[in-house]
Short mmCIF file of C-alpha atoms in Angstrom, two decimals:
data_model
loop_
_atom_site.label_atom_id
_atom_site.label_comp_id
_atom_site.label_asym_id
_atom_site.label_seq_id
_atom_site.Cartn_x
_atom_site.Cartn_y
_atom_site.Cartn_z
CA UNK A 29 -9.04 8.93 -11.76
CA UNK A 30 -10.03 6.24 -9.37
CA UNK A 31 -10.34 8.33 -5.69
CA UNK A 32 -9.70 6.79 -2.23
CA UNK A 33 -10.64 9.18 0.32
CA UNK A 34 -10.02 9.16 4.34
CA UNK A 35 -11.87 11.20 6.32
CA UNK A 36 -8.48 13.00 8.69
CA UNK A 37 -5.12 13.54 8.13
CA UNK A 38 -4.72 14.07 11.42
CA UNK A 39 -6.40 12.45 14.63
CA UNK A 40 -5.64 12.38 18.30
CA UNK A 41 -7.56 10.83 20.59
CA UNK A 42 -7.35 9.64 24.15
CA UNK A 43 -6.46 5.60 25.68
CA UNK A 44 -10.09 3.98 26.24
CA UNK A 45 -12.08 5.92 23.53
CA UNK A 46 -13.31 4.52 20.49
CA UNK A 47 -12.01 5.68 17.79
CA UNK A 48 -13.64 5.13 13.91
CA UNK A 49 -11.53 5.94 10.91
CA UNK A 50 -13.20 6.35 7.38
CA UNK A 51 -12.66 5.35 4.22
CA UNK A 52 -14.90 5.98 0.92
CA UNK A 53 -13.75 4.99 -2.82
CA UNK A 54 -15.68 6.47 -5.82
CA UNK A 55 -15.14 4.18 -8.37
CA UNK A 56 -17.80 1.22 -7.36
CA UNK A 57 -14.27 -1.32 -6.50
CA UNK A 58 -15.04 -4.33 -4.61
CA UNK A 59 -12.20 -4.93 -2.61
CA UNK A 60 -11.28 -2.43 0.15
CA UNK A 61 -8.02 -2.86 2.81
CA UNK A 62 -6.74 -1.30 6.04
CA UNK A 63 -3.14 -1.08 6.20
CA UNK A 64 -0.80 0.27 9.46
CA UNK A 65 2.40 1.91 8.67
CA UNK A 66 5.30 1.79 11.25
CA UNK A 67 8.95 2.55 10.72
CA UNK A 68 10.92 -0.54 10.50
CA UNK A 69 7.74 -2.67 10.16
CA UNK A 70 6.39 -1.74 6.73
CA UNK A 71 3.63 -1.75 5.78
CA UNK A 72 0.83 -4.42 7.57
CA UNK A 73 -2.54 -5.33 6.86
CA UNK A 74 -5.35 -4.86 9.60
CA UNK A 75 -8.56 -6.18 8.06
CA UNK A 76 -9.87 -6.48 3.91
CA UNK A 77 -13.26 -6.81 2.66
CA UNK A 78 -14.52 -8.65 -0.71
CA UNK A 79 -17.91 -7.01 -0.92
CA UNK A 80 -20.51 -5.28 0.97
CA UNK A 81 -20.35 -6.73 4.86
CA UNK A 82 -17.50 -9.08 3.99
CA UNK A 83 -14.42 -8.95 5.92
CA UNK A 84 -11.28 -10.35 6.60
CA UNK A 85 -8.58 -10.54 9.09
CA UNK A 86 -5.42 -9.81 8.07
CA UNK A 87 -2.03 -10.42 9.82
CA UNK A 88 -3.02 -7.99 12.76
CA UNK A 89 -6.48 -7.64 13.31
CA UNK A 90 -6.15 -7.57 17.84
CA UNK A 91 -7.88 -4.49 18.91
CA UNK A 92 -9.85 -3.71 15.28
CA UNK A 93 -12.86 -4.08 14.06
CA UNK A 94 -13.93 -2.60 10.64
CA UNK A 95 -17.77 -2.08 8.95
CA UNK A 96 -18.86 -2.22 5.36
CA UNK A 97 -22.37 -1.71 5.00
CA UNK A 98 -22.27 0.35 1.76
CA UNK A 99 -19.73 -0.77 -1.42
CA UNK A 100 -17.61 2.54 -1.40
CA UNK A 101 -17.48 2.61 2.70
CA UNK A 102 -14.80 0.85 4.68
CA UNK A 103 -14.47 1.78 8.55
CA UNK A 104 -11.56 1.00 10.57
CA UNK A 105 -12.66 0.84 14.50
CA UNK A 106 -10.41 0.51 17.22
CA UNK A 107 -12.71 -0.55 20.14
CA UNK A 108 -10.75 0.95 23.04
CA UNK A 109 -7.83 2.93 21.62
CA UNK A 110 -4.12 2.08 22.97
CA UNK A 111 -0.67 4.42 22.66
CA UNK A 112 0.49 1.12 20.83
CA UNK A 113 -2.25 1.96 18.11
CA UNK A 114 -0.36 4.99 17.84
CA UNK A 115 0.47 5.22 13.77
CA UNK A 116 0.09 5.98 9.96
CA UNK A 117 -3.05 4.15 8.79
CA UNK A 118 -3.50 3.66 5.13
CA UNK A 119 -7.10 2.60 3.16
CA UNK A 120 -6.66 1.10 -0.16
CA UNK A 121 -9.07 -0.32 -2.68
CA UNK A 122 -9.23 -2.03 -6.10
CA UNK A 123 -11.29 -4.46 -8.08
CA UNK A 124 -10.50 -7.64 -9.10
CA UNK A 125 -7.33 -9.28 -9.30
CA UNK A 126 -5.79 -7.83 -12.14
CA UNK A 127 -5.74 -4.25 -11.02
CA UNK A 128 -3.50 -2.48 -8.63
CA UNK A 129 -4.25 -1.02 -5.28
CA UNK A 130 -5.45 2.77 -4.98
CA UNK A 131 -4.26 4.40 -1.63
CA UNK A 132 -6.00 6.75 0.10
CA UNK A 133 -3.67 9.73 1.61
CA UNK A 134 -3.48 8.54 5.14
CA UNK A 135 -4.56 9.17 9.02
CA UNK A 136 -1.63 9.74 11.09
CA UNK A 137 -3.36 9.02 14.44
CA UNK A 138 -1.88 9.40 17.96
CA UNK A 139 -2.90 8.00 21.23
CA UNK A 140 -2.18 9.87 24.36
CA UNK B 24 5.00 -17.14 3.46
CA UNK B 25 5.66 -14.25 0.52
CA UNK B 26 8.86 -12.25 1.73
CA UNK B 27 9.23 -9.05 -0.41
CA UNK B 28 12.94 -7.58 -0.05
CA UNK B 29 14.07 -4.28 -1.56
CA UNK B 30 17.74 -3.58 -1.77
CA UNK B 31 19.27 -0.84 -0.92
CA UNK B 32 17.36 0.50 1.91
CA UNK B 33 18.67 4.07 1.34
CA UNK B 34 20.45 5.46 -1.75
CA UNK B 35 21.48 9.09 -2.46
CA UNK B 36 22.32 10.07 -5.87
CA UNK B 37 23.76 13.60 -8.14
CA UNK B 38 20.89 15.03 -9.86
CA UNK B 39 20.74 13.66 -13.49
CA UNK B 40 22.16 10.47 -12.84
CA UNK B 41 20.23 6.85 -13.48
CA UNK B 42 19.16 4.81 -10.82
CA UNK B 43 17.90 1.14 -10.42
CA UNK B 44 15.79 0.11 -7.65
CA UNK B 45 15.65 -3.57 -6.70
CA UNK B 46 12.92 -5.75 -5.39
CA UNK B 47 13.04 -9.56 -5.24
CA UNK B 48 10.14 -11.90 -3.72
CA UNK B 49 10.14 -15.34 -2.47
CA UNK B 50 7.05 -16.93 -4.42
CA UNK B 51 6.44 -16.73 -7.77
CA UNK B 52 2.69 -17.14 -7.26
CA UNK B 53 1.77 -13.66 -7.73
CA UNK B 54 -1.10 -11.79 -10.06
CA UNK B 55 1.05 -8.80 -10.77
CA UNK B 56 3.62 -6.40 -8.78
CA UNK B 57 3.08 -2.75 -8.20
CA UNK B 58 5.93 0.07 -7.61
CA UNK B 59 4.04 2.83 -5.66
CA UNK B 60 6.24 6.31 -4.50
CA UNK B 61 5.49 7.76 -1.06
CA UNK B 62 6.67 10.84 0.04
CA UNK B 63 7.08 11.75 3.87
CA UNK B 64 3.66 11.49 5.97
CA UNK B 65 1.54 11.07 2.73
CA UNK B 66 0.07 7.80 0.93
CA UNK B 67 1.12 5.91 -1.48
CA UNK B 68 1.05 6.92 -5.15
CA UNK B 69 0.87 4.10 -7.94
CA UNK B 70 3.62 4.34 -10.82
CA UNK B 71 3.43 1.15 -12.35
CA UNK B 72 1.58 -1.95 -12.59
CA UNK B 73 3.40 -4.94 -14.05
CA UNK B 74 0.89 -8.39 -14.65
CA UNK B 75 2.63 -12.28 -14.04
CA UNK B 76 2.74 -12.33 -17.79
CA UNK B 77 4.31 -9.01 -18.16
CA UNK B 78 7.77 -8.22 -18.50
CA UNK B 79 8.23 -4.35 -18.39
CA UNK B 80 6.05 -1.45 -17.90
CA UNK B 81 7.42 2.24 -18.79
CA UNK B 82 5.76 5.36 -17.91
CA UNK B 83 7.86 8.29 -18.67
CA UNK B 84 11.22 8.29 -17.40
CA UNK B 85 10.16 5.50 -15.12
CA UNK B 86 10.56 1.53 -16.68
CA UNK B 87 9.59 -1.44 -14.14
CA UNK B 88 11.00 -5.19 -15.32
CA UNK B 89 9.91 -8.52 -13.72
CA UNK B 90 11.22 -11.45 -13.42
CA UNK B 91 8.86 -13.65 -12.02
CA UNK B 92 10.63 -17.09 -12.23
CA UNK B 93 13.96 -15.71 -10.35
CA UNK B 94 11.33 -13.61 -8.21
CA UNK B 95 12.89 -10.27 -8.97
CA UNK B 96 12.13 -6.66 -10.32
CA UNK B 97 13.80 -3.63 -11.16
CA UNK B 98 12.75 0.38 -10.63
CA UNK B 99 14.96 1.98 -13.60
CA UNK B 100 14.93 5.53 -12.96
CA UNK B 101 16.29 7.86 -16.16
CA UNK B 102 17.76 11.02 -15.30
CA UNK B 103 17.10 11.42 -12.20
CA UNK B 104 15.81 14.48 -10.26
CA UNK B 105 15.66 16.42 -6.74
CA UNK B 106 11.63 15.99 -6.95
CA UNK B 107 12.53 11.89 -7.23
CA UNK B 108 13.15 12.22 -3.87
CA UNK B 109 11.15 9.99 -1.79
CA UNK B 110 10.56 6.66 -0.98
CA UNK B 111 9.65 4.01 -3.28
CA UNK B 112 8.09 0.86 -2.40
CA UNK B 113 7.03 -2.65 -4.41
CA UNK B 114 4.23 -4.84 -3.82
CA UNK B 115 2.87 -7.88 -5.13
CA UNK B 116 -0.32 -9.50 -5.49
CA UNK B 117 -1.02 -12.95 -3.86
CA UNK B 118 -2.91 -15.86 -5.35
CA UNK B 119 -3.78 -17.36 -2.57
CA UNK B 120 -5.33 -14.51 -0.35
CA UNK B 121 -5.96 -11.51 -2.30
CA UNK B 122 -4.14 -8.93 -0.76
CA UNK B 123 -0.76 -7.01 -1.59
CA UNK B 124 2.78 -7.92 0.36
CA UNK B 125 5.27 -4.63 0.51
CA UNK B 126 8.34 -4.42 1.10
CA UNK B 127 9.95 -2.56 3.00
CA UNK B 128 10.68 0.21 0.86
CA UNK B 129 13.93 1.88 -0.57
CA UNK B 130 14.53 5.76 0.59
CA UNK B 131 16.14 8.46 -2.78
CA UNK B 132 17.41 10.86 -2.22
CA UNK B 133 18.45 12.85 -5.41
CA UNK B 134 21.03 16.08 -4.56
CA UNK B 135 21.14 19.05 -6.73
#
């Protein structure tokens, strides 16, 4: 079975710092995605990447920044962490079009 | 823009009973839908993958349909049970931009 792994379950971290959240697949899949989770909004997507160092914004990049430099790698970075950045982030992957998304079990980060 | 609705937003059920879950979407343009579960402060866990040109996938007491034309699909749950409990989402695949739209989910709750 295809794995998705994030690094924490469980982050806090302080306003201001910089904050990276990891995200490594082990079943060579191309395309990699950053999701946030927050009730009543669903689920939204941050940033996706195609291959190695490709990326794309998604509906609500502001305030991210993300890193691919290996295939099974995807980093979420949030440049100067906010309380509003407060939530469940989710890391999928897949490969091509036909095939569903794999999630990873989630960071439930909170800024204080 | 794809619009992904799922009807009801909360449903609580007797143990053993069958269940339908309801998803419609607002363009047919889609590679394939996916039903994922998620259970409280955890990811999300695939249960079915349905392709455009699919109409049903089963997977134990678990059957997905789609309708793509009239932008619609059904969770059919069979004899239902307390562990059911959770929260099930649908997703579908874009053609234009790669990535997955959710809904919003729909929250079981199955009583012994």
């Amino acid at each position: 079975d295809v794995k998705v792994t994030q690094s924490s379950r469980y982050l806090v971290k302080r306003t201001g710092e910089k904050v990276f959240l990891e995200c490594v697949q082990d079943m060579d899949h191309e395309n990699m995605f950053w999701y946030r989770q927050d009730p009543g909004l669903g689920l939204r997507l941050i940033y996706f990447s195609y291959d190695v160092k490709m990326k794309e914004k998604g509906d609500i990049p502001e305030g991210y920044s993300v890193s691919r430099e290996k295939k099974e790698r995807f980093s979420l970075i949030l440049e100067s962490a906010s309380t509003n950045q407060t939530s469940m982030y989710l890391c999928a992957s897949s490969w091509d079009t036909y095939y569903g998304y794999t999630f990873g079990s989630g960071t439930r980060l909170t800024v204080v | 823009k794809q619009e992904v609705t799922q009807i009801p937003a909360a449903l609580s059920v007797p143990e053993g009973e069958n269940l339908v879950l309801n998803c419609s979407f607002t363009d047919s343009a889609i590679y394939n839908l996916q039903w994922f579960r998620q259970d409280p402060g955890k990811g999300l866990t695939s249960l079915l993958l349905i392709q455009s040109s699919q109409r049903e996938q089963t997977s134990g007491r678990l059957n997905a349909s789609l309708d793509k034309s009239s932008g619609r699909s059904t969770l059919y749950i069979a004899a239902s049970q307390p562990g059911d409990s959770a929260t099930y989402l649908c997703a579908v695949r874009l053609y234009n931009n790669n990535d997955m739209r959710f809904g919003a989910g729909t929250r079981l709750t199955v009583k012994p």
